[in-house]
mmCIF file of C-alpha atoms and ligand atoms in Angstrom:
data_model
loop_
_atom_site.group_PDB
_atom_site.id
_atom_site.type_symbol
_atom_site.label_atom_id
_atom_site.label_comp_id
_atom_site.label_asym_id
_atom_site.label_seq_id
_atom_site.Cartn_x
_atom_site.Cartn_y
_atom_site.Cartn_z
ATOM 1 C CA UNK Y 1 10.147 2.753 -4.598
ATOM 2 C CA UNK Y 2 12.352 -0.319 -5.089
ATOM 3 C CA UNK Y 3 11.366 -3.603 -6.571
ATOM 4 C CA UNK Y 4 11.333 -6.675 -4.363
ATOM 5 C CA UNK Y 5 13.196 -9.905 -5.001
ATOM 6 C CA UNK Y 6 13.053 -11.379 -8.471
ATOM 7 C CA UNK Y 7 11.158 -14.644 -8.683
ATOM 8 C CA UNK Y 8 12.807 -15.874 -11.856
ATOM 9 C CA UNK Y 9 11.005 -16.483 -15.125
ATOM 10 C CA UNK Y 10 10.389 -13.900 -17.825
ATOM 11 C CA UNK Y 11 8.663 -10.642 -16.860
ATOM 12 C CA UNK Y 12 4.953 -10.450 -17.719
ATOM 13 C CA UNK Y 13 4.375 -10.033 -21.466
ATOM 14 C CA UNK Y 14 1.907 -7.540 -22.964
ATOM 15 C CA UNK Y 15 -0.582 -10.374 -23.254
ATOM 16 C CA UNK Y 16 -0.056 -11.194 -19.546
ATOM 17 C CA UNK Y 17 -0.644 -7.555 -18.622
ATOM 18 C CA UNK Y 18 -3.957 -7.521 -20.438
ATOM 19 C CA UNK Y 19 -5.086 -10.629 -18.498
ATOM 20 C CA UNK Y 20 -3.931 -8.965 -15.277
ATOM 21 C CA UNK Y 21 -6.061 -5.969 -16.225
ATOM 22 C CA UNK Y 22 -9.062 -8.256 -16.537
ATOM 23 C CA UNK Y 23 -8.239 -9.758 -13.123
ATOM 24 C CA UNK Y 24 -7.917 -6.246 -11.646
ATOM 25 C CA UNK Y 25 -11.323 -5.312 -13.043
ATOM 26 C CA UNK Y 26 -12.767 -8.361 -11.331
ATOM 27 C CA UNK Y 27 -11.049 -7.475 -8.050
ATOM 28 C CA UNK Y 28 -12.503 -3.948 -8.176
ATOM 29 C CA UNK Y 29 -16.021 -5.360 -8.010
ATOM 30 C CA UNK Y 30 -15.574 -6.211 -4.335
ATOM 31 C CA UNK Y 31 -13.317 -3.352 -3.241
ATOM 32 C CA UNK Y 32 -14.591 -2.044 0.083
ATOM 33 C CA UNK Y 33 -16.650 -5.172 0.706
ATOM 34 C CA UNK Y 34 -14.074 -7.720 1.822
ATOM 35 C CA UNK Y 35 -13.403 -6.443 5.360
ATOM 36 C CA UNK Y 36 -9.751 -6.714 6.388
ATOM 37 C CA UNK Y 37 -9.018 -9.016 3.485
ATOM 38 C CA UNK Y 38 -7.952 -7.459 0.174
ATOM 39 C CA UNK Y 39 -10.266 -7.923 -2.789
ATOM 40 C CA UNK Y 40 -8.267 -10.156 -5.146
ATOM 41 C CA UNK Y 41 -9.099 -11.163 -8.720
ATOM 42 C CA UNK Y 42 -7.995 -14.447 -10.295
ATOM 43 C CA UNK Y 43 -8.403 -15.595 -13.905
ATOM 44 C CA UNK Y 44 -7.325 -19.031 -15.137
ATOM 45 C CA UNK Y 45 -6.453 -19.202 -18.815
ATOM 46 C CA UNK Y 46 -5.793 -22.442 -20.665
ATOM 47 C CA UNK Y 47 -4.724 -22.336 -24.304
ATOM 48 C CA UNK Y 48 -6.051 -18.815 -24.711
ATOM 49 C CA UNK Y 49 -9.432 -19.615 -23.167
ATOM 50 C CA UNK Y 50 -10.727 -18.474 -19.766
ATOM 51 C CA UNK Y 51 -11.506 -21.628 -17.770
ATOM 52 C CA UNK Y 52 -12.210 -20.062 -14.393
ATOM 53 C CA UNK Y 53 -12.438 -16.741 -12.644
ATOM 54 C CA UNK Y 54 -12.936 -15.644 -9.086
ATOM 55 C CA UNK Y 55 -12.968 -12.614 -6.837
ATOM 56 C CA UNK Y 56 -12.539 -12.659 -3.054
ATOM 57 C CA UNK Y 57 -15.979 -13.198 -1.532
ATOM 58 C CA UNK Y 58 -17.957 -10.446 0.229
ATOM 59 C CA UNK Y 59 -16.669 -10.325 3.802
ATOM 60 C CA UNK Y 60 -13.270 -11.676 2.682
ATOM 61 C CA UNK Y 61 -13.840 -15.343 1.871
ATOM 62 C CA UNK Y 62 -13.571 -17.548 -0.101
ATOM 63 C CA UNK Y 63 -10.266 -16.460 -1.603
ATOM 64 C CA UNK Y 64 -10.268 -15.655 -5.310
ATOM 65 C CA UNK Y 65 -8.059 -18.580 -6.386
ATOM 66 C CA UNK Y 66 -10.261 -21.146 -4.644
ATOM 67 C CA UNK Y 67 -13.323 -19.899 -6.539
ATOM 68 C CA UNK Y 68 -11.534 -19.785 -9.901
ATOM 69 C CA UNK Y 69 -10.146 -23.313 -9.407
ATOM 70 C CA UNK Y 70 -13.526 -24.663 -8.393
ATOM 71 C CA UNK Y 71 -15.067 -23.229 -11.542
ATOM 72 C CA UNK Y 72 -12.271 -24.524 -13.769
ATOM 73 C CA UNK Y 73 -12.289 -28.096 -12.409
ATOM 74 C CA UNK Y 74 -9.957 -30.341 -14.471
ATOM 75 C CA UNK Y 75 -9.431 -27.543 -17.029
ATOM 76 C CA UNK Y 76 -7.068 -25.900 -14.502
ATOM 77 C CA UNK Y 77 -4.394 -28.473 -15.371
ATOM 78 C CA UNK Y 78 -1.763 -26.763 -17.504
ATOM 79 C CA UNK Y 79 -3.446 -23.342 -17.119
ATOM 80 C CA UNK Y 80 -1.885 -19.972 -16.317
ATOM 81 C CA UNK Y 81 -3.243 -18.233 -13.221
ATOM 82 C CA UNK Y 82 -3.432 -14.436 -13.333
ATOM 83 C CA UNK Y 83 -3.792 -13.076 -9.801
ATOM 84 C CA UNK Y 84 -3.769 -9.530 -8.469
ATOM 85 C CA UNK Y 85 -1.987 -10.568 -5.243
ATOM 86 C CA UNK Y 86 0.513 -13.274 -4.381
ATOM 87 C CA UNK Y 87 -1.406 -16.476 -3.554
ATOM 88 C CA UNK Y 88 -1.470 -17.060 0.194
ATOM 89 C CA UNK Y 89 0.754 -19.645 1.858
ATOM 90 C CA UNK Y 90 -0.820 -19.829 5.300
ATOM 91 C CA UNK Y 91 -3.441 -22.093 6.718
ATOM 92 C CA UNK Y 92 -5.970 -19.432 7.682
ATOM 93 C CA UNK Y 93 -9.716 -19.689 7.605
ATOM 94 C CA UNK Y 94 -9.213 -21.351 4.216
ATOM 95 C CA UNK Y 95 -6.369 -23.651 3.032
ATOM 96 C CA UNK Y 96 -3.354 -21.977 1.331
ATOM 97 C CA UNK Y 97 -4.127 -20.892 -2.229
ATOM 98 C CA UNK Y 98 -0.547 -21.645 -3.336
ATOM 99 C CA UNK Y 99 -1.076 -25.334 -2.412
ATOM 100 C CA UNK Y 100 -4.419 -25.312 -4.126
ATOM 101 C CA UNK Y 101 -2.896 -24.014 -7.386
ATOM 102 C CA UNK Y 102 -0.105 -26.599 -7.190
ATOM 103 C CA UNK Y 103 -2.537 -29.470 -6.556
ATOM 104 C CA UNK Y 104 -4.715 -28.389 -9.489
ATOM 105 C CA UNK Y 105 -1.732 -28.637 -11.864
ATOM 106 C CA UNK Y 106 -1.519 -24.956 -12.836
ATOM 107 C CA UNK Y 107 1.763 -24.461 -14.657
ATOM 108 C CA UNK Y 108 2.298 -20.757 -14.674
ATOM 109 C CA UNK Y 109 1.333 -17.955 -12.329
ATOM 110 C CA UNK Y 110 1.408 -14.233 -13.157
ATOM 111 C CA UNK Y 111 1.163 -11.998 -10.095
ATOM 112 C CA UNK Y 112 0.445 -8.282 -9.907
ATOM 113 C CA UNK Y 113 1.944 -7.675 -6.451
ATOM 114 C CA UNK Y 114 3.468 -9.575 -3.541
ATOM 115 C CA UNK Y 115 1.444 -9.939 -0.346
ATOM 116 C CA UNK Y 116 3.034 -8.024 2.570
ATOM 117 C CA UNK Y 117 0.984 -9.936 5.175
ATOM 118 C CA UNK Y 118 3.731 -11.441 7.396
ATOM 119 C CA UNK Y 119 2.014 -14.838 7.109
ATOM 120 C CA UNK Y 120 2.601 -14.742 3.341
ATOM 121 C CA UNK Y 121 5.358 -12.224 2.398
ATOM 122 C CA UNK Y 122 7.023 -14.216 -0.387
ATOM 123 C CA UNK Y 123 6.198 -17.679 0.969
ATOM 124 C CA UNK Y 124 3.435 -18.121 -1.592
ATOM 125 C CA UNK Y 125 5.911 -17.390 -4.370
ATOM 126 C CA UNK Y 126 8.551 -19.707 -2.882
ATOM 127 C CA UNK Y 127 6.053 -22.517 -2.627
ATOM 128 C CA UNK Y 128 4.911 -22.134 -6.216
ATOM 129 C CA UNK Y 129 8.479 -21.957 -7.464
ATOM 130 C CA UNK Y 130 9.516 -25.028 -5.463
ATOM 131 C CA UNK Y 131 6.693 -26.930 -7.179
ATOM 132 C CA UNK Y 132 8.126 -25.996 -10.580
ATOM 133 C CA UNK Y 133 5.487 -23.405 -11.458
ATOM 134 C CA UNK Y 134 6.753 -20.704 -13.783
ATOM 135 C CA UNK Y 135 6.364 -17.276 -12.103
ATOM 136 C CA UNK Y 136 6.137 -13.713 -13.392
ATOM 137 C CA UNK Y 137 5.584 -10.643 -11.202
ATOM 138 C CA UNK Y 138 4.856 -7.096 -12.379
ATOM 139 C CA UNK Y 139 7.635 -4.633 -11.605
ATOM 140 C CA UNK Y 140 6.555 -2.288 -8.798
ATOM 141 C CA UNK Y 141 7.219 0.857 -10.832
ATOM 142 C CA UNK Y 142 4.931 -0.454 -13.594
ATOM 143 C CA UNK Y 143 2.159 -1.104 -11.061
ATOM 144 C CA UNK Y 144 2.522 2.411 -9.649
ATOM 145 C CA UNK Y 145 2.208 4.092 -13.018
ATOM 146 C CA UNK Y 146 -0.757 2.148 -14.306
ATOM 147 C CA UNK Y 147 -4.211 3.724 -13.790
ATOM 148 C CA UNK Y 148 -5.790 0.277 -13.545
ATOM 149 C CA UNK Y 149 -3.356 -1.148 -11.014
ATOM 150 C CA UNK Y 150 -1.815 1.536 -8.835
ATOM 151 C CA UNK Y 151 -4.521 1.820 -6.176
ATOM 152 C CA UNK Y 152 -5.970 -1.685 -6.245
ATOM 153 C CA UNK Y 153 -3.989 -3.204 -3.360
ATOM 154 C CA UNK Y 154 -2.883 0.149 -1.966
ATOM 155 C CA UNK Y 155 -5.326 0.071 0.964
ATOM 156 C CA UNK Y 156 -4.342 -3.376 2.130
ATOM 157 C CA UNK Y 157 -0.624 -2.679 1.634
ATOM 158 C CA UNK Y 158 -0.840 0.631 3.508
ATOM 159 C CA UNK Y 159 -2.643 -0.940 6.468
ATOM 160 C CA UNK Y 160 -0.201 -3.852 6.709
ATOM 161 C CA UNK Y 161 3.012 -1.890 6.154
ATOM 162 C CA UNK Y 162 2.211 1.580 7.566
ATOM 163 C CA UNK Y 163 -0.617 0.660 9.945
ATOM 164 C CA UNK Y 164 -2.961 3.220 8.416
ATOM 165 C CA UNK Y 165 -5.522 3.225 5.614
ATOM 166 C CA UNK Y 166 -4.871 4.498 2.106
ATOM 167 C CA UNK Y 167 -6.423 7.973 2.123
ATOM 168 C CA UNK Y 168 -8.462 9.329 -0.775
ATOM 169 C CA UNK Y 169 -9.552 12.955 -0.529
ATOM 170 C CA UNK Y 170 -12.605 13.770 -2.629
ATOM 171 C CA UNK Y 171 -13.391 17.318 -3.631
ATOM 172 C CA UNK Y 172 -16.206 18.727 -5.755
ATOM 173 C CA UNK Y 173 -15.425 22.266 -6.844
ATOM 174 C CA UNK Y 174 -15.881 24.956 -9.419
ATOM 175 C CA UNK Y 175 -13.010 25.675 -11.826
ATOM 176 C CA UNK Y 176 -11.658 28.157 -9.272
ATOM 177 C CA UNK Y 177 -11.581 25.581 -6.489
ATOM 178 C CA UNK Y 178 -14.644 26.767 -4.542
ATOM 179 C CA UNK Y 179 -17.066 24.453 -2.789
ATOM 180 C CA UNK Y 180 -19.796 26.937 -1.858
ATOM 181 C CA UNK Y 181 -20.995 30.497 -2.082
ATOM 182 C CA UNK Y 182 -20.080 32.830 0.763
ATOM 183 C CA UNK Y 183 -23.634 32.191 2.078
ATOM 184 C CA UNK Y 184 -22.782 28.498 2.442
ATOM 185 C CA UNK Y 185 -25.044 27.386 -0.422
ATOM 186 C CA UNK Y 186 -23.349 24.391 -2.017
ATOM 187 C CA UNK Y 187 -26.028 22.120 -3.513
ATOM 188 C CA UNK Y 188 -25.318 21.270 -6.257
ATOM 189 C CA UNK Y 189 -22.051 22.407 -7.793
ATOM 190 C CA UNK Y 190 -21.509 19.205 -9.788
ATOM 191 C CA UNK Y 191 -24.221 17.294 -11.644
ATOM 192 C CA UNK Y 192 -25.774 13.851 -11.190
ATOM 193 C CA UNK Y 193 -23.147 11.959 -13.235
ATOM 194 C CA UNK Y 194 -20.280 13.244 -11.060
ATOM 195 C CA UNK Y 195 -22.324 12.506 -7.952
ATOM 196 C CA UNK Y 196 -22.812 8.914 -9.136
ATOM 197 C CA UNK Y 197 -19.029 8.627 -9.524
ATOM 198 C CA UNK Y 198 -18.740 9.929 -5.945
ATOM 199 C CA UNK Y 199 -21.093 7.229 -4.710
ATOM 200 C CA UNK Y 200 -18.995 4.561 -6.434
ATOM 201 C CA UNK Y 201 -15.925 5.840 -4.577
ATOM 202 C CA UNK Y 202 -17.955 5.552 -1.368
ATOM 203 C CA UNK Y 203 -18.905 1.969 -2.215
ATOM 204 C CA UNK Y 204 -15.255 1.058 -2.760
ATOM 205 C CA UNK Y 205 -14.188 2.391 0.653
ATOM 206 C CA UNK Y 206 -14.153 0.811 4.087
ATOM 207 C CA UNK Y 207 -14.899 4.111 5.777
ATOM 208 C CA UNK Y 208 -16.011 7.662 4.958
ATOM 209 C CA UNK Y 209 -14.558 10.487 7.041
ATOM 210 C CA UNK Y 210 -15.905 14.015 7.515
ATOM 211 C CA UNK Y 211 -14.945 16.860 9.818
ATOM 212 C CA UNK Y 212 -17.372 17.877 12.551
ATOM 213 C CA UNK Y 213 -18.019 21.230 10.803
ATOM 214 C CA UNK Y 214 -19.250 19.400 7.688
ATOM 215 C CA UNK Y 215 -21.282 16.985 9.827
ATOM 216 C CA UNK Y 216 -23.000 19.944 11.508
ATOM 217 C CA UNK Y 217 -23.465 22.103 8.423
ATOM 218 C CA UNK Y 218 -24.625 19.430 5.942
ATOM 219 C CA UNK Y 219 -26.064 16.713 8.212
ATOM 220 C CA UNK Y 220 -24.877 14.127 5.647
ATOM 221 C CA UNK Y 221 -25.966 10.470 5.601
ATOM 222 C CA UNK Y 222 -22.862 9.267 3.723
ATOM 223 C CA UNK Y 223 -24.815 6.388 2.210
ATOM 224 C CA UNK Y 224 -24.219 4.701 -1.137
ATOM 225 C CA UNK Y 225 -27.092 5.690 -3.379
ATOM 226 C CA UNK Y 226 -26.424 3.538 -6.421
ATOM 227 C CA UNK Y 227 -28.752 0.867 -7.818
ATOM 228 C CA UNK Y 228 -27.698 -2.520 -6.438
ATOM 229 C CA UNK Y 229 -25.296 -1.077 -3.869
ATOM 230 C CA UNK Y 230 -27.740 0.596 -1.483
ATOM 231 C CA UNK Y 231 -27.161 -2.133 1.097
ATOM 232 C CA UNK Y 232 -23.446 -1.481 1.122
ATOM 233 C CA UNK Y 233 -22.706 1.052 3.836
ATOM 234 C CA UNK Y 234 -19.068 1.813 4.689
ATOM 235 C CA UNK Y 235 -18.309 2.856 8.263
ATOM 236 C CA UNK Y 236 -18.833 6.539 9.024
ATOM 237 C CA UNK Y 237 -16.133 8.487 10.839
ATOM 238 C CA UNK Y 238 -16.250 11.993 12.296
ATOM 239 C CA UNK Y 239 -13.114 14.050 12.986
ATOM 240 C CA UNK Y 240 -14.340 15.852 16.050
ATOM 241 C CA UNK Y 241 -11.790 17.046 18.629
ATOM 242 C CA UNK Y 242 -14.487 18.599 20.807
ATOM 243 C CA UNK Y 243 -17.282 16.049 20.366
ATOM 244 C CA UNK Y 244 -19.526 18.621 18.717
ATOM 245 C CA UNK Y 245 -21.409 16.178 16.506
ATOM 246 C CA UNK Y 246 -25.189 16.513 16.816
ATOM 247 C CA UNK Y 247 -26.657 13.556 18.765
ATOM 248 C CA UNK Y 248 -29.904 14.056 16.806
ATOM 249 C CA UNK Y 249 -28.199 14.310 13.400
ATOM 250 C CA UNK Y 250 -28.232 11.713 10.622
ATOM 251 C CA UNK Y 251 -24.785 10.308 11.438
ATOM 252 C CA UNK Y 252 -25.621 9.822 15.122
ATOM 253 C CA UNK Y 253 -28.967 8.224 14.293
ATOM 254 C CA UNK Y 254 -27.239 5.597 12.161
ATOM 255 C CA UNK Y 255 -24.161 5.310 14.416
ATOM 256 C CA UNK Y 256 -24.762 1.755 15.583
ATOM 257 C CA UNK Y 257 -25.826 0.436 12.182
ATOM 258 C CA UNK Y 258 -22.876 2.100 10.417
ATOM 259 C CA UNK Y 259 -20.368 1.177 13.147
ATOM 260 C CA UNK Y 260 -19.525 4.885 13.351
ATOM 261 C CA UNK Y 261 -16.237 6.103 14.785
ATOM 262 C CA UNK Y 262 -15.648 9.376 16.627
ATOM 263 C CA UNK Y 263 -12.055 10.612 16.429
ATOM 264 C CA UNK Y 264 -11.697 12.995 19.351
ATOM 265 C CA UNK Y 265 -9.430 14.264 22.135
ATOM 266 C CA UNK Y 266 -9.159 14.164 25.911
ATOM 267 C CA UNK Y 267 -10.325 17.776 25.958
ATOM 268 C CA UNK Y 268 -13.801 16.877 24.733
ATOM 269 C CA UNK Y 269 -16.635 17.034 27.232
ATOM 270 C CA UNK Y 270 -16.911 13.693 29.066
ATOM 271 C CA UNK Y 271 -20.697 13.714 29.174
ATOM 272 C CA UNK Y 272 -20.987 14.343 25.452
ATOM 273 C CA UNK Y 273 -18.549 11.502 24.815
ATOM 274 C CA UNK Y 274 -20.526 9.042 26.927
ATOM 275 C CA UNK Y 275 -23.745 10.060 25.232
ATOM 276 C CA UNK Y 276 -22.229 9.550 21.776
ATOM 277 C CA UNK Y 277 -20.785 6.253 22.899
ATOM 278 C CA UNK Y 278 -24.248 5.140 24.052
ATOM 279 C CA UNK Y 279 -25.583 6.079 20.626
ATOM 280 C CA UNK Y 280 -23.144 3.617 19.085
ATOM 281 C CA UNK Y 281 -20.028 5.660 18.257
ATOM 282 C CA UNK Y 282 -16.742 3.835 18.739
ATOM 283 C CA UNK Y 283 -14.764 6.545 20.590
ATOM 284 C CA UNK Y 284 -11.097 6.930 19.636
ATOM 285 C CA UNK Y 285 -9.064 9.436 21.686
ATOM 286 C CA UNK Y 286 -6.204 10.632 19.524
ATOM 287 C CA UNK Y 287 -5.058 14.050 20.724
ATOM 288 C CA UNK Y 288 -1.658 15.587 20.136
ATOM 289 C CA UNK Y 289 0.497 15.162 23.231
ATOM 290 C CA UNK Y 290 0.981 18.919 23.302
ATOM 291 C CA UNK Y 291 -2.501 20.240 22.699
ATOM 292 C CA UNK Y 292 -6.171 19.833 22.136
ATOM 293 C CA UNK Y 293 -6.027 19.050 18.426
ATOM 294 C CA UNK Y 294 -6.389 15.652 16.861
ATOM 295 C CA UNK Y 295 -3.040 14.150 15.863
ATOM 296 C CA UNK Y 296 -3.612 13.276 12.187
ATOM 297 C CA UNK Y 297 -1.125 10.378 12.042
ATOM 298 C CA UNK Y 298 -2.423 8.891 15.275
ATOM 299 C CA UNK Y 299 -6.011 9.248 14.038
ATOM 300 C CA UNK Y 300 -5.241 7.308 10.879
ATOM 301 C CA UNK Y 301 -3.313 4.653 12.793
ATOM 302 C CA UNK Y 302 -6.366 4.265 15.059
ATOM 303 C CA UNK Y 303 -8.491 3.650 11.950
ATOM 304 C CA UNK Y 304 -5.911 1.148 10.658
ATOM 305 C CA UNK Y 305 -6.179 -0.616 14.010
ATOM 306 C CA UNK Y 306 -9.918 -0.952 13.453
ATOM 307 C CA UNK Y 307 -9.161 -2.792 10.208
ATOM 308 C CA UNK Y 308 -9.898 0.004 7.742
ATOM 309 C CA UNK Y 309 -7.843 -0.177 4.560
ATOM 310 C CA UNK Y 310 -9.497 2.336 2.251
ATOM 311 C CA UNK Y 311 -10.611 5.669 3.671
ATOM 312 C CA UNK Y 312 -12.550 8.289 1.711
ATOM 313 C CA UNK Y 313 -12.400 11.845 3.062
ATOM 314 C CA UNK Y 314 -15.332 14.030 2.031
ATOM 315 C CA UNK Y 315 -14.734 17.381 3.686
ATOM 316 C CA UNK Y 316 -14.510 19.992 4.814
ATOM 317 C CA UNK Y 317 -11.747 22.343 3.827
ATOM 318 C CA UNK Y 318 -10.003 22.410 7.207
ATOM 319 C CA UNK Y 319 -9.789 18.628 7.438
ATOM 320 C CA UNK Y 320 -8.549 18.521 3.820
ATOM 321 C CA UNK Y 321 -5.815 21.030 4.695
ATOM 322 C CA UNK Y 322 -4.846 19.180 7.883
ATOM 323 C CA UNK Y 323 -4.379 15.908 6.028
ATOM 324 C CA UNK Y 324 -2.562 17.522 3.092
ATOM 325 C CA UNK Y 325 -0.243 19.449 5.410
ATOM 326 C CA UNK Y 326 0.618 16.221 7.244
ATOM 327 C CA UNK Y 327 1.309 14.515 3.896
ATOM 328 C CA UNK Y 328 -1.356 11.923 4.577
ATOM 329 C CA UNK Y 329 -3.349 12.176 1.335
ATOM 330 C CA UNK Y 330 -2.449 9.333 -1.031
ATOM 331 C CA UNK Y 331 -5.071 9.981 -3.692
ATOM 332 C CA UNK Y 332 -7.092 12.998 -4.777
ATOM 333 C CA UNK Y 333 -10.405 12.629 -6.579
ATOM 334 C CA UNK Y 334 -11.307 16.009 -7.964
ATOM 335 C CA UNK Y 335 -14.748 16.654 -9.405
ATOM 336 C CA UNK Y 336 -14.748 19.921 -11.326
ATOM 337 C CA UNK Y 337 -17.796 21.728 -12.602
ATOM 338 C CA UNK Y 338 -17.323 24.110 -15.528
ATOM 339 C CA UNK Y 339 -18.337 27.146 -13.490
ATOM 340 C CA UNK Y 340 -16.756 29.823 -11.330
ATOM 341 C CA UNK Y 341 -17.771 31.360 -8.030
ATOM 342 C CA UNK Y 342 -15.054 33.947 -7.398
ATOM 343 C CA UNK Y 343 -12.919 34.979 -4.465
ATOM 344 C CA UNK Y 344 -15.923 35.481 -2.182
ATOM 345 C CA UNK Y 345 -16.720 31.769 -2.355
ATOM 346 C CA UNK Y 346 -15.564 29.135 0.141
ATOM 347 C CA UNK Y 347 -12.316 27.338 -0.656
ATOM 348 C CA UNK Y 348 -12.142 23.558 -0.966
ATOM 349 C CA UNK Y 349 -8.884 23.467 0.949
ATOM 350 C CA UNK Y 350 -8.079 25.595 3.982
ATOM 351 C CA UNK Y 351 -4.800 27.410 4.552
ATOM 352 C CA UNK Y 352 -1.696 25.246 4.151
ATOM 353 C CA UNK Y 353 1.001 27.782 5.066
ATOM 354 C CA UNK Y 354 3.193 26.640 2.205
ATOM 355 C CA UNK Y 355 6.317 28.799 2.407
ATOM 356 C CA UNK Y 356 8.020 27.645 -0.789
ATOM 357 C CA UNK Y 357 6.822 25.951 -3.944
ATOM 358 C CA UNK Y 358 9.175 23.080 -3.184
ATOM 359 C CA UNK Y 359 6.993 22.300 -0.144
ATOM 360 C CA UNK Y 360 3.692 22.121 -2.029
ATOM 361 C CA UNK Y 361 1.957 18.778 -1.889
ATOM 362 C CA UNK Y 362 2.368 17.453 -5.429
ATOM 363 C CA UNK Y 363 0.410 14.828 -7.292
ATOM 364 C CA UNK Y 364 0.572 12.879 -10.548
ATOM 365 C CA UNK Y 365 -2.559 12.685 -12.640
ATOM 366 C CA UNK Y 366 -3.509 9.015 -13.111
ATOM 367 C CA UNK Y 367 -6.836 9.295 -14.882
ATOM 368 C CA UNK Y 368 -9.547 11.766 -15.945
ATOM 369 C CA UNK Y 369 -12.951 11.363 -17.484
ATOM 370 C CA UNK Y 370 -16.035 13.358 -18.323
ATOM 371 C CA UNK Y 371 -19.045 12.891 -16.053
ATOM 372 C CA UNK Y 372 -21.839 14.697 -17.864
ATOM 373 C CA UNK Y 373 -20.838 18.381 -17.948
ATOM 374 C CA UNK Y 374 -18.232 17.889 -15.187
ATOM 375 C CA UNK Y 375 -14.783 16.349 -15.084
ATOM 376 C CA UNK Y 376 -13.487 13.776 -12.636
ATOM 377 C CA UNK Y 377 -9.707 13.570 -12.240
ATOM 378 C CA UNK Y 378 -7.711 11.125 -10.182
ATOM 379 C CA UNK Y 379 -4.288 11.974 -8.798
ATOM 380 C CA UNK Y 380 -1.755 10.007 -6.790
ATOM 381 C CA UNK Y 381 0.631 11.587 -4.324
ATOM 382 C CA UNK Y 382 4.046 12.181 -5.846
ATOM 383 C CA UNK Y 383 6.683 10.602 -3.585
HETATM 384 C C1 LIG A 1 -5.306 -14.984 -1.466
HETATM 385 N N1 LIG A 1 -6.451 -14.795 -2.158
HETATM 386 O O1 LIG A 1 -8.452 -13.818 -2.462
HETATM 387 C C2 LIG A 1 -7.129 -13.073 -0.668
HETATM 388 C C3 LIG A 1 -5.899 -13.237 0.034
HETATM 389 O O2 LIG A 1 -7.973 -14.753 7.109
HETATM 390 P P1 LIG A 1 -7.670 -15.485 5.841
HETATM 391 O O3 LIG A 1 -7.261 -16.898 6.028
HETATM 392 O O4 LIG A 1 -8.765 -15.317 4.815
HETATM 393 O O5 LIG A 1 -6.372 -14.781 5.232
HETATM 394 C C4 LIG A 1 -6.326 -13.418 5.015
HETATM 395 C C5 LIG A 1 -5.042 -13.063 4.302
HETATM 396 O O6 LIG A 1 -5.008 -13.705 3.031
HETATM 397 C C6 LIG A 1 -4.949 -11.570 3.993
HETATM 398 O O7 LIG A 1 -4.357 -10.855 5.045
HETATM 399 C C7 LIG A 1 -4.060 -11.588 2.768
HETATM 400 O O8 LIG A 1 -2.714 -11.792 3.144
HETATM 401 C C8 LIG A 1 -4.532 -12.825 2.033
HETATM 402 N N2 LIG A 1 -5.608 -12.483 1.122
HETATM 403 N N3 LIG A 1 -5.025 -14.164 -0.423
HETATM 404 O O9 LIG A 1 -4.530 -15.878 -1.763
HETATM 405 C C9 LIG A 1 -7.382 -13.903 -1.807
HETATM 406 N N4 LIG A 1 -8.052 -12.165 -0.281
HETATM 407 ZN ZN1 LIG A 2 -5.590 -17.615 -0.358
#
């Protein structure tokens, strides 16, 4: 990945990076809750003291800078603004944040990443620089390697630049990569602490995707069961080429409330489709030109078109393999229990037909932590 244009000024110092980390932490609070708008964090620091902070509001507004400036009042004069995304330059539903920072007398701005939205795309930086504000931007390769930064804006950037959401595949397995006994029994391989981590990943997503086999076998609700976040319900999406999803199942019952999406094909039964549509599913036909299977790239582009930036994939093994084989998994969240099932168990990932090691999907580990007796590891796709 190459770095964009240089905006002059010295690169961010170690002290700047630690303030950016604090701003990123703030931004994470609203991940998955700001609609099509990215969740941005802004911290204003004057003479070593925080004078204002803000995170993009739930639903996408107000913008982070506006909140931080409002809180700082006159103390913003002469301050440094630490922001996780280039301040906007367009007159949208709110006035441009770049103008707001200039008018408040901020004298330095440290930015984590530039905003690829064509209405901004460097114009925020140009405006700040033209007003004499000292600028520093993190180098892209440093963002990509940092566990606290690499995925923060990745959903928004992926949707704007590639037209599809950033895809996180979550797996919960034994040490030997099994998700169930041969009988299908799978509750519970990992413990409550790992499950809580899983619910936090749900809360930070715009949509949760499962294959129709998983929908039928587990009848999942895909809700966020964490204190304080129960009301936050990402969209539910079923990958279902033949419209097999149960109209009396939990996902169909909540289809309207969860703004559910059915990814399907022209080959699916028309009557089933109309019934599911009446139940509230948004029907997206995304078949391969050649056959009856769902085209994975087209399916993700359809979800991007619906405004989804961060997609969490929760199973099953065939869907996991389809997305991995198409190189569409950007992040892996792997929950591992310290147990083994053996070769008669069910694999987390279906057949990939890898013919040479050079073709294996490869990942870099970004983070890992203990969740009770289990381990949660986070990987990013190696590109
Ligand atoms: C900022 N600060 O906190 C966010 C920004 O529809 P609007 O007017 O709210 O503009 C949305 C665009 O603003 C969005 O696509 C992205 O480029 C930027 N988001 N910018 O300065 C913020 N959330
Ligand atoms: Zn703005």
